[in-house]
Coordinates of N, CA and C in Angstrom, one line a residue:
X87 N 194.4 117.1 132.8 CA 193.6 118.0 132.0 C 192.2 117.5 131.9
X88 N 191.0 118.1 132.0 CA 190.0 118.3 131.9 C 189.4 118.2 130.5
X89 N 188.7 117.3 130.2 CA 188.0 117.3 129.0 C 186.6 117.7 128.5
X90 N 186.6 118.5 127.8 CA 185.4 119.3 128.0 C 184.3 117.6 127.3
X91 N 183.4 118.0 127.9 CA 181.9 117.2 127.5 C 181.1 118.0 126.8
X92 N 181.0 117.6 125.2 CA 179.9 118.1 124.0 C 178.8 117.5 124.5
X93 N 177.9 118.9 124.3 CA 176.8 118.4 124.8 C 175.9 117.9 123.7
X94 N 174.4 116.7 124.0 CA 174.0 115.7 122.8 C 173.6 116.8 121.6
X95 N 173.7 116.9 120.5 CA 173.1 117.6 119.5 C 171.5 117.6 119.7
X96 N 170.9 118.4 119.5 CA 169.7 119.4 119.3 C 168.9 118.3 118.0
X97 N 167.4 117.4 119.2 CA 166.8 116.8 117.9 C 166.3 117.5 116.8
X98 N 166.3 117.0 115.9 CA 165.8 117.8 114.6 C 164.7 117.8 114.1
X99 N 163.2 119.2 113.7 CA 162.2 118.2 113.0 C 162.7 117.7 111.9
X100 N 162.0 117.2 111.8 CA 162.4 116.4 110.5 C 161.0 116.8 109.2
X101 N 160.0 117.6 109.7 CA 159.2 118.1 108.6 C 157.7 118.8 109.4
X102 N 157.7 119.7 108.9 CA 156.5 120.6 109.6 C 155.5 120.7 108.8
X103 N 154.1 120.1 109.4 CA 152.7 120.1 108.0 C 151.6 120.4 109.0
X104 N 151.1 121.9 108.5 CA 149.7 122.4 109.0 C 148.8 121.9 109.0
X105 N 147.6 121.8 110.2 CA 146.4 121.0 109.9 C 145.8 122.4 110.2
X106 N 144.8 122.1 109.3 CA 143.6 123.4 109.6 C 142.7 122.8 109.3
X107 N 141.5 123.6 110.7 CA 140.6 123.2 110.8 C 139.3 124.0 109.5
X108 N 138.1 122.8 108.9 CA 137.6 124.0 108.1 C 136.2 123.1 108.2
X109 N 135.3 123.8 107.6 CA 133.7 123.9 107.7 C 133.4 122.5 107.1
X110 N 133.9 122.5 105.9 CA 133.3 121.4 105.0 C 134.6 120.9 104.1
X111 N 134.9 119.4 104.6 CA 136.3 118.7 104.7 C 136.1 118.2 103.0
X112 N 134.7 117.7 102.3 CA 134.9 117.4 101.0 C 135.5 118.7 100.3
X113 N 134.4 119.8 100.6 CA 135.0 121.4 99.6 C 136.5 121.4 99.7
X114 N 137.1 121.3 101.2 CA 138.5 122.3 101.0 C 138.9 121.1 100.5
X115 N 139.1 119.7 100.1 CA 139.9 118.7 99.7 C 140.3 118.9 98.1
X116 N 138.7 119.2 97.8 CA 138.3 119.6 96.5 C 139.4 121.0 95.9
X117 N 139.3 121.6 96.6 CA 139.9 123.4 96.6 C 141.8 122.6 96.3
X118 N 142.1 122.3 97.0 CA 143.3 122.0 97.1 C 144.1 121.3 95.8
X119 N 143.0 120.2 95.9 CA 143.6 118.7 94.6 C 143.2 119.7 93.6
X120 N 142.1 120.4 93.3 CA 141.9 121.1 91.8 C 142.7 122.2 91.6
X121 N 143.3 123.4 92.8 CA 143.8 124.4 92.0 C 145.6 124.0 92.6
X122 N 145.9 123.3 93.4 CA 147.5 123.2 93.7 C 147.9 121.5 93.7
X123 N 146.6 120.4 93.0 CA 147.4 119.8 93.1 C 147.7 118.5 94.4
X124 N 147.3 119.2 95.3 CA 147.1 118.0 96.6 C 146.4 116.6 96.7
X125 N 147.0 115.4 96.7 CA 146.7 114.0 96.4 C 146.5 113.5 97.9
X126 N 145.5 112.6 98.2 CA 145.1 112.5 99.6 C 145.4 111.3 99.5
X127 N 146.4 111.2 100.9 CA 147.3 110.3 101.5 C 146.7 109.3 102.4
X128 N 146.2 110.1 103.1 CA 145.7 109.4 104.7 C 144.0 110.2 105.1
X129 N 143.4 109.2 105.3 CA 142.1 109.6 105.7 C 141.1 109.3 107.0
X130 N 140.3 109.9 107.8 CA 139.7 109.1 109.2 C 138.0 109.6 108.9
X131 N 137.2 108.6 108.6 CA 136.0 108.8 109.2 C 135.3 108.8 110.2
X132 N 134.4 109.2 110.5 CA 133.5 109.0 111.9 C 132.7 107.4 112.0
X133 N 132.4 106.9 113.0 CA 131.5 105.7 112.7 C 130.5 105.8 111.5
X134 N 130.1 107.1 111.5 CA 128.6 106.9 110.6 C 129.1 107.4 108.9
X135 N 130.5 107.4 108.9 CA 131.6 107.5 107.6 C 131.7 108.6 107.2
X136 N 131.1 109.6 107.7 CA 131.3 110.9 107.8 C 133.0 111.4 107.8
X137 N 133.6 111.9 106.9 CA 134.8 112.5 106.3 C 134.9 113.1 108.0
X138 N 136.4 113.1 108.9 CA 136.5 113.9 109.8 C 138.0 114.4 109.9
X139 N 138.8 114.3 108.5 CA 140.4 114.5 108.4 C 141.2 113.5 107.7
X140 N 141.7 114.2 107.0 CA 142.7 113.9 106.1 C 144.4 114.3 106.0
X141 N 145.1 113.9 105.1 CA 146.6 114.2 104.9 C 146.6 114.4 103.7
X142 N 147.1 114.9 103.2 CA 147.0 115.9 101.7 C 148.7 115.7 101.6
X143 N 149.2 115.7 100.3 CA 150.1 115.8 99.9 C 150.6 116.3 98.3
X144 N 151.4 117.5 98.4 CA 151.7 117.5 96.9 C 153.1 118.1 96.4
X145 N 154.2 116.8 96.2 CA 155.2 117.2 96.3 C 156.1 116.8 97.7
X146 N 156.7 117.6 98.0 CA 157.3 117.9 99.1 C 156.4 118.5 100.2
X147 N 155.1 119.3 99.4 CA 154.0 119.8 100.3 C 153.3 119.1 101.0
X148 N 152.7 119.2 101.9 CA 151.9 118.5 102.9 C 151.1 119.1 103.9
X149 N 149.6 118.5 103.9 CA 148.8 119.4 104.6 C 147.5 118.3 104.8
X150 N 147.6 119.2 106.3 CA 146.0 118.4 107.0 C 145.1 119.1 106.9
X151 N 143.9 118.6 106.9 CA 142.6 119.0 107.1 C 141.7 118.5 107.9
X152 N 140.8 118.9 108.8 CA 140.2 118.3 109.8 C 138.6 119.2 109.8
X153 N 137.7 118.6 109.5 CA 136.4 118.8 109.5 C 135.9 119.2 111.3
X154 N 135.5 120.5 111.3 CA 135.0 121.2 112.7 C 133.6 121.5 112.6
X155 N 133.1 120.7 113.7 CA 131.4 120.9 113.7 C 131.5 122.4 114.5
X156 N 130.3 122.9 114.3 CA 130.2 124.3 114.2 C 130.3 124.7 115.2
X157 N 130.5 124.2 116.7 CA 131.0 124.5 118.1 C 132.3 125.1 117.6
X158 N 133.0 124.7 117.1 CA 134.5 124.7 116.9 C 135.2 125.4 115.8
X159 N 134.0 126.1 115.0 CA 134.5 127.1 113.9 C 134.1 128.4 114.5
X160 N 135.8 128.9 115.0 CA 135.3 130.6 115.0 C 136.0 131.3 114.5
X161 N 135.6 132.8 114.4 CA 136.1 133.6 113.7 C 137.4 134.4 114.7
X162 N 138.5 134.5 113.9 CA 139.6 135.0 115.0 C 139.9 136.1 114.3
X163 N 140.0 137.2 115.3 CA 141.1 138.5 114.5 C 142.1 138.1 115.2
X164 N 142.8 138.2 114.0 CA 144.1 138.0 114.4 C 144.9 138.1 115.4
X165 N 145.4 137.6 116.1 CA 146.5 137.5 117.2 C 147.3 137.5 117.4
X166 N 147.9 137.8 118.2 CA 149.5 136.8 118.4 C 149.4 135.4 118.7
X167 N 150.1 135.0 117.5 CA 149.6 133.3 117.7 C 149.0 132.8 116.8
X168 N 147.9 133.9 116.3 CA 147.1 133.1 115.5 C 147.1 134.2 113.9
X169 N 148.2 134.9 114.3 CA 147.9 135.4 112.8 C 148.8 134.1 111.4
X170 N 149.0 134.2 110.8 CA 149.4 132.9 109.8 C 149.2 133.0 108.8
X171 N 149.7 132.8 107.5 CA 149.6 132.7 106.2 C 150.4 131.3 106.0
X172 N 149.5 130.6 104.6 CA 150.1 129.6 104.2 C 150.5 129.9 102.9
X173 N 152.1 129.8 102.6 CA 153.0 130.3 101.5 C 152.7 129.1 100.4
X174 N 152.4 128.9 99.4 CA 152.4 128.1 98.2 C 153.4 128.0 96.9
X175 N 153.6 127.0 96.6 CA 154.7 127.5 95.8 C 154.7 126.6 94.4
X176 N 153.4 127.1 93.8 CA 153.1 126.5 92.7 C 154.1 126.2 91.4
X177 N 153.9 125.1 90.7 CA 155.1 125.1 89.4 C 154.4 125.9 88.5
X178 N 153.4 126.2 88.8 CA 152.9 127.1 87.2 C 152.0 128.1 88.0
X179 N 153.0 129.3 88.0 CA 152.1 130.3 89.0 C 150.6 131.5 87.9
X180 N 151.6 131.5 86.9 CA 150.4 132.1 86.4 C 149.7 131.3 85.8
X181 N 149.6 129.9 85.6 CA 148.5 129.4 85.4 C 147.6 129.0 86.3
X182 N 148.5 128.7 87.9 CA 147.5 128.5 89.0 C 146.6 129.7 89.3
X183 N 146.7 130.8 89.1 CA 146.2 132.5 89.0 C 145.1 132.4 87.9
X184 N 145.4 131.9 87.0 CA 144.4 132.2 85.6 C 143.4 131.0 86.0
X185 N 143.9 129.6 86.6 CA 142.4 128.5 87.0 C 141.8 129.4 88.3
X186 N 142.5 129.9 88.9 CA 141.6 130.8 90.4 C 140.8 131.7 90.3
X187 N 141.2 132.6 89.1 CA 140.2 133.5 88.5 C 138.8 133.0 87.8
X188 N 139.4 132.1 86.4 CA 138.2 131.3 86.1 C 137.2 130.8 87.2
X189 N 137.3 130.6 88.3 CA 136.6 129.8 88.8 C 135.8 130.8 90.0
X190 N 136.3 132.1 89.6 CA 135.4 132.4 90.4 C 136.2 133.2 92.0
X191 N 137.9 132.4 92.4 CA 138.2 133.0 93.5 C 138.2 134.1 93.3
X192 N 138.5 135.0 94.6 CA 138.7 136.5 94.8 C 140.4 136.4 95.1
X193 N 141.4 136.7 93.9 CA 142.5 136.4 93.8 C 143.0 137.7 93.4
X194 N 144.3 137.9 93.9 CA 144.8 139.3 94.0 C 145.6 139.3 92.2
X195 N 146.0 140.7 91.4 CA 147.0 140.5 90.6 C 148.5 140.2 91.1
X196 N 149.2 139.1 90.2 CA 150.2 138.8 90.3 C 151.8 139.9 90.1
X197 N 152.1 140.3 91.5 CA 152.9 141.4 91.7 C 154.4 141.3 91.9
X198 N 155.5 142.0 91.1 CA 156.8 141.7 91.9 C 157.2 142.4 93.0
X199 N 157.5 141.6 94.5 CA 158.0 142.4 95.5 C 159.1 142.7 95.3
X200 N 159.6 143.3 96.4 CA 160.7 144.3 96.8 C 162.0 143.0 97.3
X201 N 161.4 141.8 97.2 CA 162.8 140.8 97.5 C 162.9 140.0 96.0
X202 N 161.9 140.5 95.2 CA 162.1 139.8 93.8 C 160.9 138.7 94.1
X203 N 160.1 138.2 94.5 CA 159.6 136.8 94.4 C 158.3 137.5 93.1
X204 N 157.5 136.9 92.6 CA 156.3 137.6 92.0 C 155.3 136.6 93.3
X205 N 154.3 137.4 93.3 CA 153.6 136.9 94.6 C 151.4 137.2 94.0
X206 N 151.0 136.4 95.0 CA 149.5 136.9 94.5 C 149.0 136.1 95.9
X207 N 147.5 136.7 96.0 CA 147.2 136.5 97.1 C 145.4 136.1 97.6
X208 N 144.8 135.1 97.9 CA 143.6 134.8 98.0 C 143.5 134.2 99.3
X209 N 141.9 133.6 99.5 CA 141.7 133.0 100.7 C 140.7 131.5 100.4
X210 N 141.4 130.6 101.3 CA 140.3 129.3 100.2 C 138.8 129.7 100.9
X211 N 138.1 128.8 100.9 CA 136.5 128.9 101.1 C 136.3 128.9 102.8
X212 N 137.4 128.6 103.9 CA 137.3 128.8 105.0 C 138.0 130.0 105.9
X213 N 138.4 130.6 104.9 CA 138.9 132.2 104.9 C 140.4 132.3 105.2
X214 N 141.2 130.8 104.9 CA 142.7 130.9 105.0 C 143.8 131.6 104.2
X215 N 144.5 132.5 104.6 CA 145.5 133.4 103.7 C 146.2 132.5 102.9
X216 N 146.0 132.8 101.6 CA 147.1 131.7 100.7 C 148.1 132.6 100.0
X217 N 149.0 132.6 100.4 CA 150.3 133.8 99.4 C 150.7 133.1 98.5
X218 N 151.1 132.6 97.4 CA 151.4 132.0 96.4 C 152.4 132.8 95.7
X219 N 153.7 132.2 95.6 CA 155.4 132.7 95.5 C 155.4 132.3 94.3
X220 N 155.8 132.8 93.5 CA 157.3 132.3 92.4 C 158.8 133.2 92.8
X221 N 159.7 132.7 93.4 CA 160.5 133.2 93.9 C 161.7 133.8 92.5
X222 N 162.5 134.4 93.3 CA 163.3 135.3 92.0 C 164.1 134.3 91.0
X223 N 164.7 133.7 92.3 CA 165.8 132.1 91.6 C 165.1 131.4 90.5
X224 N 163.9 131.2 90.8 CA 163.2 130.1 90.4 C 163.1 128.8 91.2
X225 N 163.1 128.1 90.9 CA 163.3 126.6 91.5 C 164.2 126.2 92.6
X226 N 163.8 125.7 93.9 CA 164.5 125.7 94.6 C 165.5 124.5 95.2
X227 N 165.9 124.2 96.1 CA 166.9 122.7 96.6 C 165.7 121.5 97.0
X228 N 164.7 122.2 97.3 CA 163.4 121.4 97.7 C 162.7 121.2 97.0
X229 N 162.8 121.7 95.9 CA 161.6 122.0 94.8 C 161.8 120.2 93.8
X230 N 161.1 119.5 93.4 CA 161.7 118.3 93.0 C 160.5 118.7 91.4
X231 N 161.4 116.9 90.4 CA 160.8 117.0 89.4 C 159.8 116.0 89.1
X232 N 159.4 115.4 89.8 CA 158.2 114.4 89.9 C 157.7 114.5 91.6
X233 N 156.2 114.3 91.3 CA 155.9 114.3 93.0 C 156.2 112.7 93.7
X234 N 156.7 112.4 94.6 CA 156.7 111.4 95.4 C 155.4 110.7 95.6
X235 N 155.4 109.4 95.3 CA 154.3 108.6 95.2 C 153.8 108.3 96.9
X236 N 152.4 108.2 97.0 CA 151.6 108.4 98.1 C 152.5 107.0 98.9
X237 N 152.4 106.7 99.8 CA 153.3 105.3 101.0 C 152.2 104.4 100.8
X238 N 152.6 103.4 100.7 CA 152.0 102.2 100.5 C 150.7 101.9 102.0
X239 N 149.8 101.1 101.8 CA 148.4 100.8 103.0 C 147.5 101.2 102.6
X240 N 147.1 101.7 103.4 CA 145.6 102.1 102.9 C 145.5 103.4 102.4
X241 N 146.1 103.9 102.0 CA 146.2 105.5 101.1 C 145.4 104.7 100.4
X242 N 144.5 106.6 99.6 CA 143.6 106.2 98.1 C 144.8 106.6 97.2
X243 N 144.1 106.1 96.0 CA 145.1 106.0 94.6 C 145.1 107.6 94.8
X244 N 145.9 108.2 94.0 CA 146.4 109.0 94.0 C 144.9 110.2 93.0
X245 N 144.3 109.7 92.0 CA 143.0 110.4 91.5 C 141.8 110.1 92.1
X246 N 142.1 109.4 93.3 CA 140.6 109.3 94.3 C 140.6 110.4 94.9
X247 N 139.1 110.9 94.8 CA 139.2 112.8 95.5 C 137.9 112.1 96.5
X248 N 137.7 111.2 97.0 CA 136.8 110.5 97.8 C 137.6 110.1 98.9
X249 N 136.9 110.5 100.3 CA 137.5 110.1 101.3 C 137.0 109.0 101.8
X250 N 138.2 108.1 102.8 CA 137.4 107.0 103.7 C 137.5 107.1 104.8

């Protein structure tokens, strides 16, 4: 009799984190750590120390940024491929809404959809779609109750908003 052969299991990611590219790598760093929260993990300068990318982290969240000299910033209508929204999933949605307003974003009112989430919608300073959820459940399997402290090396302290 013939034994069938399982074939190897299917590697797994193990965790998916956007890098976007943006104009001015201090502003969006700033945009990030002040209205959701993002603590910077990992950072690369140029020889002349010039900020050229970072690793952002908040929570379970995680996100790159990478400074584009102006060869390299363009404007896309959307595509296939390149249409994209980044979903946020703040712990305090209407208060992340009420510091976005103060400050000036162009932030949508906070709406219930048709699958129950309450949702609201802006763009940071390099014209990225940010949807911002509070989902119906609330709190999710991923959702944790302290953020995970930055990995030990050369990471900045966690209230350094200065890159190296």
């Amino acid at each position: 009799m013939a034994q069938s052969v399982k074939p190897p299991a299917a590697p797994r990611v193990r965790k998916l984190m956007p890098s976007l590219g943006v104009a001015d790598l201090p502003r969006a760093v700033a945009f990030y750590r002040d209205f959701f929260g993002f603590e910077i993990v990992d950072s690369y300068d140029d020889d002349a120390g010039r900020p050229l990318w970072c690793w952002l982290r908040a929570g379970v969240a995680e996100l790159q940024l990478q400074q584009l000299d102006e060869e390299r910033q363009i404007t896309l209508d959307p595509a296939i491929g390149q249409s994209w929204v980044l979903y946020l999933r703040p712990d305090d949605l209407d208060g992340v809404h009420a510091r976005l307003r103060a400050a000036g974003v162009d932030v949508s009112d906070i709406e219930l959809t048709a699958y129950g989430a309450r949702e609201c919608f802006c763009k940071d300073a390099d014209g990225y779609d940010l949807w911002l959820t509070e989902p119906e459940s609330g709190r999710g399997p991923d959702d944790e109750d302290d953020d995970d402290p930055a990995p030990d090396g050369d990471a900045l302290a966690p209230d350094d908003a200065t890159l190296h």
